[in-house]
PDB file of C-alpha atoms and ligand atoms in Angstrom:
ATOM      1  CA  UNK A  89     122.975  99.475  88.583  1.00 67.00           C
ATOM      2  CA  UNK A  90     126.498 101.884  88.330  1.00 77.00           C
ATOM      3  CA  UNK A  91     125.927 104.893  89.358  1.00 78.00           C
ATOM      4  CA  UNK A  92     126.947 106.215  85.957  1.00 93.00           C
ATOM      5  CA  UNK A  93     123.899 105.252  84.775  1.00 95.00           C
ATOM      6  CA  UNK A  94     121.945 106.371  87.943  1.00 96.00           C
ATOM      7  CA  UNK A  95     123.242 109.987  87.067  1.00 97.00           C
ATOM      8  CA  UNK A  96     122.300 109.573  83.362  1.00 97.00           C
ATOM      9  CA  UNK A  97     118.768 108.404  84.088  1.00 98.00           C
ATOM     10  CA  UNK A  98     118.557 111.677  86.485  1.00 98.00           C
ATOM     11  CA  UNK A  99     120.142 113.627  83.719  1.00 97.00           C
ATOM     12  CA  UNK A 100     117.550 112.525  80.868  1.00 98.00           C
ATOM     13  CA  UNK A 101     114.555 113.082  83.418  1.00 98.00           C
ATOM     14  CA  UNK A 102     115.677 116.378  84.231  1.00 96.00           C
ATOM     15  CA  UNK A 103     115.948 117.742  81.162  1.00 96.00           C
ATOM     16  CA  UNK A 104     113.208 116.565  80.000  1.00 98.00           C
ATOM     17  CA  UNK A 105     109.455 119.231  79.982  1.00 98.00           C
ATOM     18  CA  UNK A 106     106.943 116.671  78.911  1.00 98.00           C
ATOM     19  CA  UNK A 107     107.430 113.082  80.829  1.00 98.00           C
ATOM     20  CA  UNK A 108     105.352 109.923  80.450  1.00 98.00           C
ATOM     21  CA  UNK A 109     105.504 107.047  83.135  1.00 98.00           C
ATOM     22  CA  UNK A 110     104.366 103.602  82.601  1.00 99.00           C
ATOM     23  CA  UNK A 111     104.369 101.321  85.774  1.00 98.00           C
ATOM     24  CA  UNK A 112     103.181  97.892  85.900  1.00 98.00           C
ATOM     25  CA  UNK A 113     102.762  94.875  88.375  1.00 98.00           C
ATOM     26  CA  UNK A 114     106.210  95.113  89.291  1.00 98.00           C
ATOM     27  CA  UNK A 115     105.789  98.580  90.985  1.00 98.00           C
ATOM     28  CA  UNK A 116     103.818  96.655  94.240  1.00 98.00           C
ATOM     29  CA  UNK A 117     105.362  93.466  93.992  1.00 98.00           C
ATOM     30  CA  UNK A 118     107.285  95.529  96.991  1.00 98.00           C
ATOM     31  CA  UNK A 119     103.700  96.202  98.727  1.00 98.00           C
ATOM     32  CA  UNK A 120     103.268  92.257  98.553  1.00 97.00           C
ATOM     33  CA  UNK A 121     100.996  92.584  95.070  1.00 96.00           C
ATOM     34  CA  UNK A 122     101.962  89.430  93.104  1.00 94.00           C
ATOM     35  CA  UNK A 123     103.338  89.997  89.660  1.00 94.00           C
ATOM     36  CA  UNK A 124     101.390  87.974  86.491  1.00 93.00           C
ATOM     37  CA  UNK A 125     104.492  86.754  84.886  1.00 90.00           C
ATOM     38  CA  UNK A 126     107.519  86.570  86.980  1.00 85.00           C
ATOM     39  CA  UNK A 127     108.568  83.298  89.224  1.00 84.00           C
ATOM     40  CA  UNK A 128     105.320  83.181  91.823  1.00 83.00           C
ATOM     41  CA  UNK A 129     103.544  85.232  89.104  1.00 89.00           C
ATOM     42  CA  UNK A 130      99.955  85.325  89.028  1.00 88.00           C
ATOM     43  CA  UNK A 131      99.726  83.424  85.648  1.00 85.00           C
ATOM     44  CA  UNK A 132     101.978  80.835  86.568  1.00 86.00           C
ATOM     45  CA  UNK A 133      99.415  79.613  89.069  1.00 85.00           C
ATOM     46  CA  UNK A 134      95.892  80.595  87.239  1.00 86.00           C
ATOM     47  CA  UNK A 135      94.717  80.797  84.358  1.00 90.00           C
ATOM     48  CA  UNK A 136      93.530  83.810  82.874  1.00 86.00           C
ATOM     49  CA  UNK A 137      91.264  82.052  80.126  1.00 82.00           C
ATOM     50  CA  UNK A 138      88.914  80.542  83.168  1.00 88.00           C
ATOM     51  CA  UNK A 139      89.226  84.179  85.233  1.00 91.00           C
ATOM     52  CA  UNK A 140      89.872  86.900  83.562  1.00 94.00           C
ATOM     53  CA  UNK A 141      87.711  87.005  80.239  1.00 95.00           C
ATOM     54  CA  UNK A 142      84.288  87.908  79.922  1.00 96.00           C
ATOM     55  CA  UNK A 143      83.643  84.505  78.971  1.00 95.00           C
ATOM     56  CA  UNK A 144      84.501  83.192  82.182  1.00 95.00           C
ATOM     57  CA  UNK A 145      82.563  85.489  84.021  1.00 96.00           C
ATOM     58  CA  UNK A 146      79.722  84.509  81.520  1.00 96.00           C
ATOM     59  CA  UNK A 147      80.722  80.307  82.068  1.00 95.00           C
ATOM     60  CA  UNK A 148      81.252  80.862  85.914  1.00 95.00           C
ATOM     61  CA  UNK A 149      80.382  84.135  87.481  1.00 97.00           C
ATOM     62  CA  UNK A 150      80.982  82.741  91.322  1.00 96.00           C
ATOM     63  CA  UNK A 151      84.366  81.470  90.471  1.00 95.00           C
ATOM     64  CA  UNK A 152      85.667  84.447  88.706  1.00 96.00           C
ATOM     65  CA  UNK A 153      84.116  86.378  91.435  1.00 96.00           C
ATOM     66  CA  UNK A 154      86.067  84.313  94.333  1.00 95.00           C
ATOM     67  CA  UNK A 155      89.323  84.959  92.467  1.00 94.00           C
ATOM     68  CA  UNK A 156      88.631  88.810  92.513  1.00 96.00           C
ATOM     69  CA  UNK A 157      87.585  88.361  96.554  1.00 95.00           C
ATOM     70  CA  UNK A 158      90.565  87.003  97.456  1.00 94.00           C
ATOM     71  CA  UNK A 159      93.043  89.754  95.448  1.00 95.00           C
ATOM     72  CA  UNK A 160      91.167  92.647  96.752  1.00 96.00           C
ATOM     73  CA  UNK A 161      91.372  91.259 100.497  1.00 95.00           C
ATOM     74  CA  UNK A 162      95.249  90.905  99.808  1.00 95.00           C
ATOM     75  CA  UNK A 163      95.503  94.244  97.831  1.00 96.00           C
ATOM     76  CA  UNK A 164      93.283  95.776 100.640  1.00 95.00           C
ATOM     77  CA  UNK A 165      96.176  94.667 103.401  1.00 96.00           C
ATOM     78  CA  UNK A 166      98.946  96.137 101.060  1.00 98.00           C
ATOM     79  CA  UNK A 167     100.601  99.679 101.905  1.00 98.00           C
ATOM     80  CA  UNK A 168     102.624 102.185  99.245  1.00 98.00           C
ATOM     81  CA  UNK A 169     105.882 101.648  99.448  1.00 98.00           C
ATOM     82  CA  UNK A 170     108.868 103.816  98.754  1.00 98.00           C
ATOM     83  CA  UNK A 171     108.626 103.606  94.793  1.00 98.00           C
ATOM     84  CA  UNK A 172     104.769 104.872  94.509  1.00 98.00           C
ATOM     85  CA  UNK A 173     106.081 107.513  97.165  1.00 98.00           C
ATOM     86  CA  UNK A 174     108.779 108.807  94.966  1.00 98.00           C
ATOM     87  CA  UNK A 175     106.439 109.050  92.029  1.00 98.00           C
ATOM     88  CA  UNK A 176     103.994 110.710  94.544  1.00 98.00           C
ATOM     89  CA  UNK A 177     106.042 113.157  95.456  1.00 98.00           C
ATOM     90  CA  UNK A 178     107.544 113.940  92.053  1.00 98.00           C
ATOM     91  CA  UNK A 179     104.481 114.217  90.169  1.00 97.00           C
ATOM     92  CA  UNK A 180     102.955 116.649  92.984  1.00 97.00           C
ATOM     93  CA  UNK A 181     106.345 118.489  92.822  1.00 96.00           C
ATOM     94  CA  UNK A 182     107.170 119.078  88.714  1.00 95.00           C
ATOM     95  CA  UNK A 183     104.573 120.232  85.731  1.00 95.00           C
ATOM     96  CA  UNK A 184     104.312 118.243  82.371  1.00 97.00           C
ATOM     97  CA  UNK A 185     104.086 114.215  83.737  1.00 98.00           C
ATOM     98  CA  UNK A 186     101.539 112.137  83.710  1.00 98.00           C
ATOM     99  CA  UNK A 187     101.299 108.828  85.053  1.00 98.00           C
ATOM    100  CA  UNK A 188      99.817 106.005  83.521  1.00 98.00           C
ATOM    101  CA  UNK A 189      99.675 102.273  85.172  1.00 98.00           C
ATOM    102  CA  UNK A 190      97.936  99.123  84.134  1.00 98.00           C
ATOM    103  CA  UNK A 191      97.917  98.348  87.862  1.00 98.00           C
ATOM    104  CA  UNK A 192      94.041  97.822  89.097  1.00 98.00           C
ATOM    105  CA  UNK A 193      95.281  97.604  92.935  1.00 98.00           C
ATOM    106  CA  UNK A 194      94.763 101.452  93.830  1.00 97.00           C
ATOM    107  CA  UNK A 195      98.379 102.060  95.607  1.00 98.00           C
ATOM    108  CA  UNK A 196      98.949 105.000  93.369  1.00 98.00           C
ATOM    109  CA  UNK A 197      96.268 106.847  94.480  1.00 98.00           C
ATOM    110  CA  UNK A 198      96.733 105.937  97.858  1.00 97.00           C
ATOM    111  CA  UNK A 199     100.721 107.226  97.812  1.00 98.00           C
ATOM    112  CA  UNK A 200      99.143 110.613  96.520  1.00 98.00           C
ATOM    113  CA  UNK A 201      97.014 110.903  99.057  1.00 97.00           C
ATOM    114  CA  UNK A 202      99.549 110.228 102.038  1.00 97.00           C
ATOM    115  CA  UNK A 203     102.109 112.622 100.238  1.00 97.00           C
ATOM    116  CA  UNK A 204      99.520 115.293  98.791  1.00 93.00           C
ATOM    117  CA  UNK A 205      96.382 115.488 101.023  1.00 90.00           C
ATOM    118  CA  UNK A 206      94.200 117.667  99.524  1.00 91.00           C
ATOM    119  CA  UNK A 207      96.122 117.966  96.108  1.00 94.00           C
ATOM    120  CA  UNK A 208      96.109 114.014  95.759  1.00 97.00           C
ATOM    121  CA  UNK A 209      94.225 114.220  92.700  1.00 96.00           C
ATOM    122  CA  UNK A 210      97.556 115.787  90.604  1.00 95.00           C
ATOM    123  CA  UNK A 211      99.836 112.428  91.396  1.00 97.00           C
ATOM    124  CA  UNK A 212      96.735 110.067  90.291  1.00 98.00           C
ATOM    125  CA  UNK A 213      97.124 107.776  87.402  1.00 98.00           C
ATOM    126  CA  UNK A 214      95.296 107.253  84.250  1.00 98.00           C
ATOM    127  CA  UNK A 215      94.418 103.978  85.008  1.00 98.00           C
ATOM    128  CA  UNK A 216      94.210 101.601  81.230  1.00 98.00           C
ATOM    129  CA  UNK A 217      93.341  98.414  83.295  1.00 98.00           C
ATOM    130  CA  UNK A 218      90.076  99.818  85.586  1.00 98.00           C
ATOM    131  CA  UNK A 219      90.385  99.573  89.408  1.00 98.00           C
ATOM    132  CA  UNK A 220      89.982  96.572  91.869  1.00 97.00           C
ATOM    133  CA  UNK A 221      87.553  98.405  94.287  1.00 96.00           C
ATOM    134  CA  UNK A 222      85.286  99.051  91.684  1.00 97.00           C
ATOM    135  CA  UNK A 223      82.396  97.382  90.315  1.00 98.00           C
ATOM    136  CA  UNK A 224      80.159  97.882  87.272  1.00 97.00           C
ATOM    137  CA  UNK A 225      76.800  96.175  85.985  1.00 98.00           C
ATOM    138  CA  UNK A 226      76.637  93.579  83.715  1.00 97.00           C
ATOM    139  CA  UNK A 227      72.926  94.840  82.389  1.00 98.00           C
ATOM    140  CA  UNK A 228      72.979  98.883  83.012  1.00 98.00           C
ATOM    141  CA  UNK A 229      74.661 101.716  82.932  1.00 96.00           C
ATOM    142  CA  UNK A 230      75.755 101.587  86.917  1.00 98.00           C
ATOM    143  CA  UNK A 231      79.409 101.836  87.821  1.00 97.00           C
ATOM    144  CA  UNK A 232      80.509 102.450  91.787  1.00 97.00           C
ATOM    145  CA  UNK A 233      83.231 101.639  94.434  1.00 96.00           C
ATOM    146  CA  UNK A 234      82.475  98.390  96.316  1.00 94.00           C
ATOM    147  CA  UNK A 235      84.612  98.236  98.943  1.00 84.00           C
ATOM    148  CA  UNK A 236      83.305  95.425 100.873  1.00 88.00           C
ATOM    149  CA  UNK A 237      83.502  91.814 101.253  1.00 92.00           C
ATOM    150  CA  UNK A 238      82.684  89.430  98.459  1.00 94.00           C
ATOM    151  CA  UNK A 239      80.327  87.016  99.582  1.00 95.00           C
ATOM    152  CA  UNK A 240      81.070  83.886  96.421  1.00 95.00           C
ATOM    153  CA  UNK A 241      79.688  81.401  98.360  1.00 95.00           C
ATOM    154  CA  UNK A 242      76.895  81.108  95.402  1.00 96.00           C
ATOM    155  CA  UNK A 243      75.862  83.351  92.616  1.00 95.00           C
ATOM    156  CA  UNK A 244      72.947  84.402  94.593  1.00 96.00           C
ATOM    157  CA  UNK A 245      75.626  85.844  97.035  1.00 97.00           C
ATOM    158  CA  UNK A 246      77.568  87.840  94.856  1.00 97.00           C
ATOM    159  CA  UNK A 247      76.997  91.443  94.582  1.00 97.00           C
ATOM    160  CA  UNK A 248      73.759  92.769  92.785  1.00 97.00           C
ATOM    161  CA  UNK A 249      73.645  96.353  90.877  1.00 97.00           C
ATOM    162  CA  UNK A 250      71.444  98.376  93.181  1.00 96.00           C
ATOM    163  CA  UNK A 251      69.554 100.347  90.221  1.00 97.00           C
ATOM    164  CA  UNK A 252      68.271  97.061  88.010  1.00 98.00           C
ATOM    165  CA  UNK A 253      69.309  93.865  90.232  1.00 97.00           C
ATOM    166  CA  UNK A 254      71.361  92.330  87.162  1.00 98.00           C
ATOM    167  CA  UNK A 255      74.913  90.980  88.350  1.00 98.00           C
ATOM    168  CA  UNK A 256      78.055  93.682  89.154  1.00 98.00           C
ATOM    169  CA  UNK A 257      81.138  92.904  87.853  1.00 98.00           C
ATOM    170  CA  UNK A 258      84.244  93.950  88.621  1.00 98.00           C
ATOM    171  CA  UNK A 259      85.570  97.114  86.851  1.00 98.00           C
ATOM    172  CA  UNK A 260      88.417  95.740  85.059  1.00 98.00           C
ATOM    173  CA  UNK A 261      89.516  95.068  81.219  1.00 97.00           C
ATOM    174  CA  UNK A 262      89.403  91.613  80.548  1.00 97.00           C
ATOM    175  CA  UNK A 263      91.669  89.962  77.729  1.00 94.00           C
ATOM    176  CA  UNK A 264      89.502  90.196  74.892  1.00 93.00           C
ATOM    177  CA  UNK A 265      87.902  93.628  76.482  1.00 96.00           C
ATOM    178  CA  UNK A 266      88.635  97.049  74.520  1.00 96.00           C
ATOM    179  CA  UNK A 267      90.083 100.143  77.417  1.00 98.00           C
ATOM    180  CA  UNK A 268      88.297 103.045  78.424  1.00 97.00           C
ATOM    181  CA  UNK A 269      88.328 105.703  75.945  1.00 97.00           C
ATOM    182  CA  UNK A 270      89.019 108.044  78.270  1.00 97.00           C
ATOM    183  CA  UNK A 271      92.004 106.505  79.566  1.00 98.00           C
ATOM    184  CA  UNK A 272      93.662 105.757  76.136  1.00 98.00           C
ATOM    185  CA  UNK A 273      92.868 109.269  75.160  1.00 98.00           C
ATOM    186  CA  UNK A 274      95.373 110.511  77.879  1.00 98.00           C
ATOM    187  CA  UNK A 275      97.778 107.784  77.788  1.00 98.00           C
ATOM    188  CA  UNK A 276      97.901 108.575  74.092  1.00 98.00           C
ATOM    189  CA  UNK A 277      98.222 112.492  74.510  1.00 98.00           C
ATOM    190  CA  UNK A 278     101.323 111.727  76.720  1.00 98.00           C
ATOM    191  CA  UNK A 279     103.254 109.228  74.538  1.00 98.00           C
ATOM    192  CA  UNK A 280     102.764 111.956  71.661  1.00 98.00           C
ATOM    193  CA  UNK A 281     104.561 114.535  73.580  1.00 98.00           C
ATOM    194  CA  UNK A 282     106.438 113.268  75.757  1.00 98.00           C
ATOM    195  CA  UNK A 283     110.852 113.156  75.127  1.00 98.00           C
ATOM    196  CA  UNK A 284     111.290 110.592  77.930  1.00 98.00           C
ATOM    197  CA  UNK A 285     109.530 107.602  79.340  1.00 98.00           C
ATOM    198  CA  UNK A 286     110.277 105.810  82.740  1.00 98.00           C
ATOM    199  CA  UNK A 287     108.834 102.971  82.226  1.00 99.00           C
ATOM    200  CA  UNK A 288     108.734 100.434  85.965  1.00 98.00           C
ATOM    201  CA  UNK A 289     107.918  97.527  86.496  1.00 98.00           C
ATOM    202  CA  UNK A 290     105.992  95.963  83.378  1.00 98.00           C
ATOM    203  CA  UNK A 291     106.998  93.068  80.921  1.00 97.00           C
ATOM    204  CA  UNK A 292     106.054  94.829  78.239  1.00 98.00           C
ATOM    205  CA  UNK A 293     104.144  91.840  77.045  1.00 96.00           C
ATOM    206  CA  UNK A 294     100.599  93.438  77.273  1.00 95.00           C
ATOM    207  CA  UNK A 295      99.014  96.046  74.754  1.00 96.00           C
ATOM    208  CA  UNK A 296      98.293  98.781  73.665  1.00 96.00           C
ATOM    209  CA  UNK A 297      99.645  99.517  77.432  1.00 98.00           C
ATOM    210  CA  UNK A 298     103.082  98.378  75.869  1.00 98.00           C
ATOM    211  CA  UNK A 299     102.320 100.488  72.703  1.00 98.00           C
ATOM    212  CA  UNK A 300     102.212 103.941  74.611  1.00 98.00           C
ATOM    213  CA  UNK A 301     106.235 103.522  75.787  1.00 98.00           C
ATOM    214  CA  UNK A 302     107.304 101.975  72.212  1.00 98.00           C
ATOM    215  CA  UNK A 303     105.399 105.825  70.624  1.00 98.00           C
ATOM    216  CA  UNK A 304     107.484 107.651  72.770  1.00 98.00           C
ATOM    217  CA  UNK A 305     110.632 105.567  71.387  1.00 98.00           C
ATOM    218  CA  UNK A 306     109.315 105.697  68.176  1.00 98.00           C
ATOM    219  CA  UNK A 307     109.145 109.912  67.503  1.00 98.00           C
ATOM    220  CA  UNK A 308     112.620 109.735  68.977  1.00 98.00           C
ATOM    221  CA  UNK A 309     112.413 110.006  72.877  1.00 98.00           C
ATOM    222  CA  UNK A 310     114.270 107.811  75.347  1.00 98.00           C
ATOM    223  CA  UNK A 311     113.382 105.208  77.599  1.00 98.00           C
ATOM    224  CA  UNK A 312     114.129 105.054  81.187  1.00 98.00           C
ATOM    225  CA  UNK A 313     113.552 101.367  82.477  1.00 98.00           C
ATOM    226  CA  UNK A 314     113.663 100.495  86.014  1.00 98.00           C
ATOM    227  CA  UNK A 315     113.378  96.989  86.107  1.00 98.00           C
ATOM    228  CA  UNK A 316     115.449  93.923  88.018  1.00 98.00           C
ATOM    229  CA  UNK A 317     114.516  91.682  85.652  1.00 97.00           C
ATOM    230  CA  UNK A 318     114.612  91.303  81.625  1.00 97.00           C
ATOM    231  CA  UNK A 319     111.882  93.366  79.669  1.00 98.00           C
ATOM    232  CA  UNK A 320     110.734  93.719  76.194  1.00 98.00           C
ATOM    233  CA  UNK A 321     111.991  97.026  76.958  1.00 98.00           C
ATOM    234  CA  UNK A 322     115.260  96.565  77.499  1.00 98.00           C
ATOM    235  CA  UNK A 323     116.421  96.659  73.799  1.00 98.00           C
ATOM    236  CA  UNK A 324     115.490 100.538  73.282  1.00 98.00           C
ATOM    237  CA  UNK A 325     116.289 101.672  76.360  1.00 98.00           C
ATOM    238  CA  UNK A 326     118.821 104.655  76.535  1.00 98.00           C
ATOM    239  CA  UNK A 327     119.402 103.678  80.345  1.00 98.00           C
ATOM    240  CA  UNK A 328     118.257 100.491  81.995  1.00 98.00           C
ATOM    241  CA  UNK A 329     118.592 100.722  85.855  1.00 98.00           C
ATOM    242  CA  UNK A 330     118.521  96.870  87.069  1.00 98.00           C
ATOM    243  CA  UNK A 331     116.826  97.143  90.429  1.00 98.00           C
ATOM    244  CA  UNK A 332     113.766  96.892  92.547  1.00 98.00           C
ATOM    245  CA  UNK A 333     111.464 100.431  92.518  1.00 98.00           C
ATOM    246  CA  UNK A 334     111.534 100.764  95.846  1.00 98.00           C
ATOM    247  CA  UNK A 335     115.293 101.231  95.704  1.00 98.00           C
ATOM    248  CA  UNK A 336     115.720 102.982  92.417  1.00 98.00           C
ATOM    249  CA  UNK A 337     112.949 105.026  92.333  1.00 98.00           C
ATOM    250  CA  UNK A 338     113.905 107.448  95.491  1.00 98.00           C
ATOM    251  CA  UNK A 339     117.507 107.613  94.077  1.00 97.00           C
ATOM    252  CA  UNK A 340     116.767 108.987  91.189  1.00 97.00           C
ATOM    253  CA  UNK A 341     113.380 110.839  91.701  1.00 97.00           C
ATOM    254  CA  UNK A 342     115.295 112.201  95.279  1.00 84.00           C
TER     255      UNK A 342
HETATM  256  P1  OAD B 237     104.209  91.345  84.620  1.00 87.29           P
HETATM  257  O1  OAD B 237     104.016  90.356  85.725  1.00 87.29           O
HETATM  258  O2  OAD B 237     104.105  90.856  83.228  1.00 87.29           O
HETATM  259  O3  OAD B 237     105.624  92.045  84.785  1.00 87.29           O
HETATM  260  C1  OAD B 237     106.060  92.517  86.015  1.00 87.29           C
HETATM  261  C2  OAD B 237     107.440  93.126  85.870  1.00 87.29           C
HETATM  262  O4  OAD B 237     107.797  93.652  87.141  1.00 87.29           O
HETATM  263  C3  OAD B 237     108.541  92.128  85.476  1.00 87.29           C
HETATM  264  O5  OAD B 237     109.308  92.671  84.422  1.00 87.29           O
HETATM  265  C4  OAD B 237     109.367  91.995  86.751  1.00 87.29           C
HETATM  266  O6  OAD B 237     110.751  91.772  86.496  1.00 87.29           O
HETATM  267  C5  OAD B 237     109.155  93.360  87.382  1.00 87.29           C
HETATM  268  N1  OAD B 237     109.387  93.458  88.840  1.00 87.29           N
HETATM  269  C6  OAD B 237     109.290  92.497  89.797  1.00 87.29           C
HETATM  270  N2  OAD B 237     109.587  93.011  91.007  1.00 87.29           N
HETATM  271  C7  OAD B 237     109.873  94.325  90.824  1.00 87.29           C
HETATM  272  C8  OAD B 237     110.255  95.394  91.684  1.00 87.29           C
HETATM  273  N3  OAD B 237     110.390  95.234  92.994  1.00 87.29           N
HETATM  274  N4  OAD B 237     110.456  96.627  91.139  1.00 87.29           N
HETATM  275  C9  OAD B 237     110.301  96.821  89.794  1.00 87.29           C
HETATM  276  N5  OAD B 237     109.948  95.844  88.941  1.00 87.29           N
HETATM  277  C10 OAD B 237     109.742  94.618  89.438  1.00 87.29           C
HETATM  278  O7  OAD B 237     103.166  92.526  84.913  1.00 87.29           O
HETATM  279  P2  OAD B 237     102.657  93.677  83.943  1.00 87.29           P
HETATM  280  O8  OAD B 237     103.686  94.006  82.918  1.00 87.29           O
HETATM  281  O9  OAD B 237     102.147  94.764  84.792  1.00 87.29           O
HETATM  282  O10 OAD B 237      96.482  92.840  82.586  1.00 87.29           O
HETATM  283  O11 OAD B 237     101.446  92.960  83.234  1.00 87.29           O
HETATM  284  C11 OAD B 237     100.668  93.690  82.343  1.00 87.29           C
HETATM  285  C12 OAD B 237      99.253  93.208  82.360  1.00 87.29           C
HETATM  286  O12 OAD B 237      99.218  91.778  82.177  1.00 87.29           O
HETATM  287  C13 OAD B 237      98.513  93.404  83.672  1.00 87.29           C
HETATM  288  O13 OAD B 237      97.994  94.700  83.820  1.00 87.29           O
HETATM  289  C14 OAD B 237      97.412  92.384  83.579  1.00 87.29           C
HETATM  290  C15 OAD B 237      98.229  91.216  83.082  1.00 87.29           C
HETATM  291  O14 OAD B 237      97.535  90.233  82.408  1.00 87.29           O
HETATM  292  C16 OAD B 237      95.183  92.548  82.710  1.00 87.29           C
HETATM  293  O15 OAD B 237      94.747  91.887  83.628  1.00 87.29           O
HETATM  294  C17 OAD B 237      94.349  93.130  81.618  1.00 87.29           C
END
């Protein structure tokens, strides 16, 4: 990273009135959240056709269940670091940026709330992937936080939806699974207005979360990647900054 293009990547997000920001795994791998598809990736190890499809869940509920346990007990122990800080602190600071992760792990939220108390709510993200800590019924309508221990010992054990007894879930998109409306309908909004996105921390292997950074290219707006490894990115980027979030982020968000 030269600090040429440090001071051009500060240049283009200064100028710049609407912003949109796409983070990905990569933003926590700092916090101690494992990646999907880097070296000790998530996806190197598992396999997301047995946990992370509703047919798995439908095939074996307890096991996809067990997986989910044990990354919300290590997500739980994780902390913000300095790159979901910097974003924090910039999106409670400036107008016209909105923040959109495919993270499920909640560290956003939780750096806007240790940077903006009561104004948290401005630096949260539109999250396209769901959240970790929540849960939703398989059967009803019900959808809560669950912030407890899971219990996968058997399927009698796991957690139960309080208004019809049917089986929770957790609140996440699946491969295979469409995104909340809601969140596409913002993610969208930004990538049609925005004239720079700072994308951090994703392959850029996954879509439509992909899709909303490529839009912004697309209608002629530049791409800030922040990355330390390759990206699908990296091609259309006006400035890539080679380097770990924690580290970039502050410098040029400072
Ligand atoms: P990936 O694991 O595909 O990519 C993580 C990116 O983070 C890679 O480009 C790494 O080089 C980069 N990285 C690693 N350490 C970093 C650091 N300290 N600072 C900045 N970047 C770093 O994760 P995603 O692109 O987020 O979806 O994956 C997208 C989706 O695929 C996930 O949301 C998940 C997964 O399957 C679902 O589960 C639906």
């Amino acid at each position: 990273m030269s600090p040429t293009d440090t001071d051009a990547a500060r240049t283009l997000l200064a100028s710049a009135s609407r912003i949109l920001i796409l983070t990905g795994a990569g933003i926590s791998a700092e916090s101690g959240v494992p990646t999907f598809r880097g070296p000790d990736g998530l996806w190197r190890n598992f396999s997301p056709e047995e946990l992370a499809t509703p047919e798995a869940f439908t095939r074996d509920p307890r096991l996809v269940w067990e997986w989910y346990g044990w990354r919300r007990q290590l997500v739980g122990a994780c902390e913000p670091n300095a790159g979901h800080l910097a974003l924090a602190r910039w999106l409670l600071a400036r107008e016209g940026i909105t923040l959109v992760t495919q993270n499920v792990d909640g560290l956003h939220e939780a750096a806007a709330i240790m940077t903006g108390g009561a104004a948290a709510e401005a630096a949260f993200p539109v999250r396209l992937h769901g959240s970790i800590e929540r849960v939703r019924c398989t059967r009803c309508r019900y959808a809560g936080d669950h912030r407890g221990v899971i219990d996968a010992t058997s399927n009698a054990t796991l957690p139960h939806c309080p208004s019809c007894g049917a089986l929770l879930r957790p609140d996440v998109v699946w491969f295979g699974e469409s995104l909340p409306e809601s969140a596409v309908e913002l993610a969208s909004r930004a990538a049609l207005s925005a004239e720079v996105c700072l994308v951090v921390g994703t392959a850029g292997a996954v879509y439509p979360a992909a899709g909303f950074a490529r839009t912004v290219y697309q209608r002629g707006g530049r791409l800030v990647v922040v990355d330390p490894g390759k990206t699908a990115f990296d091609d259309i980027a006006a400035v890539k900054l080679t380097g770990e979030a924690g580290v970039v982020l502050p410098e040029i968000l400072g």
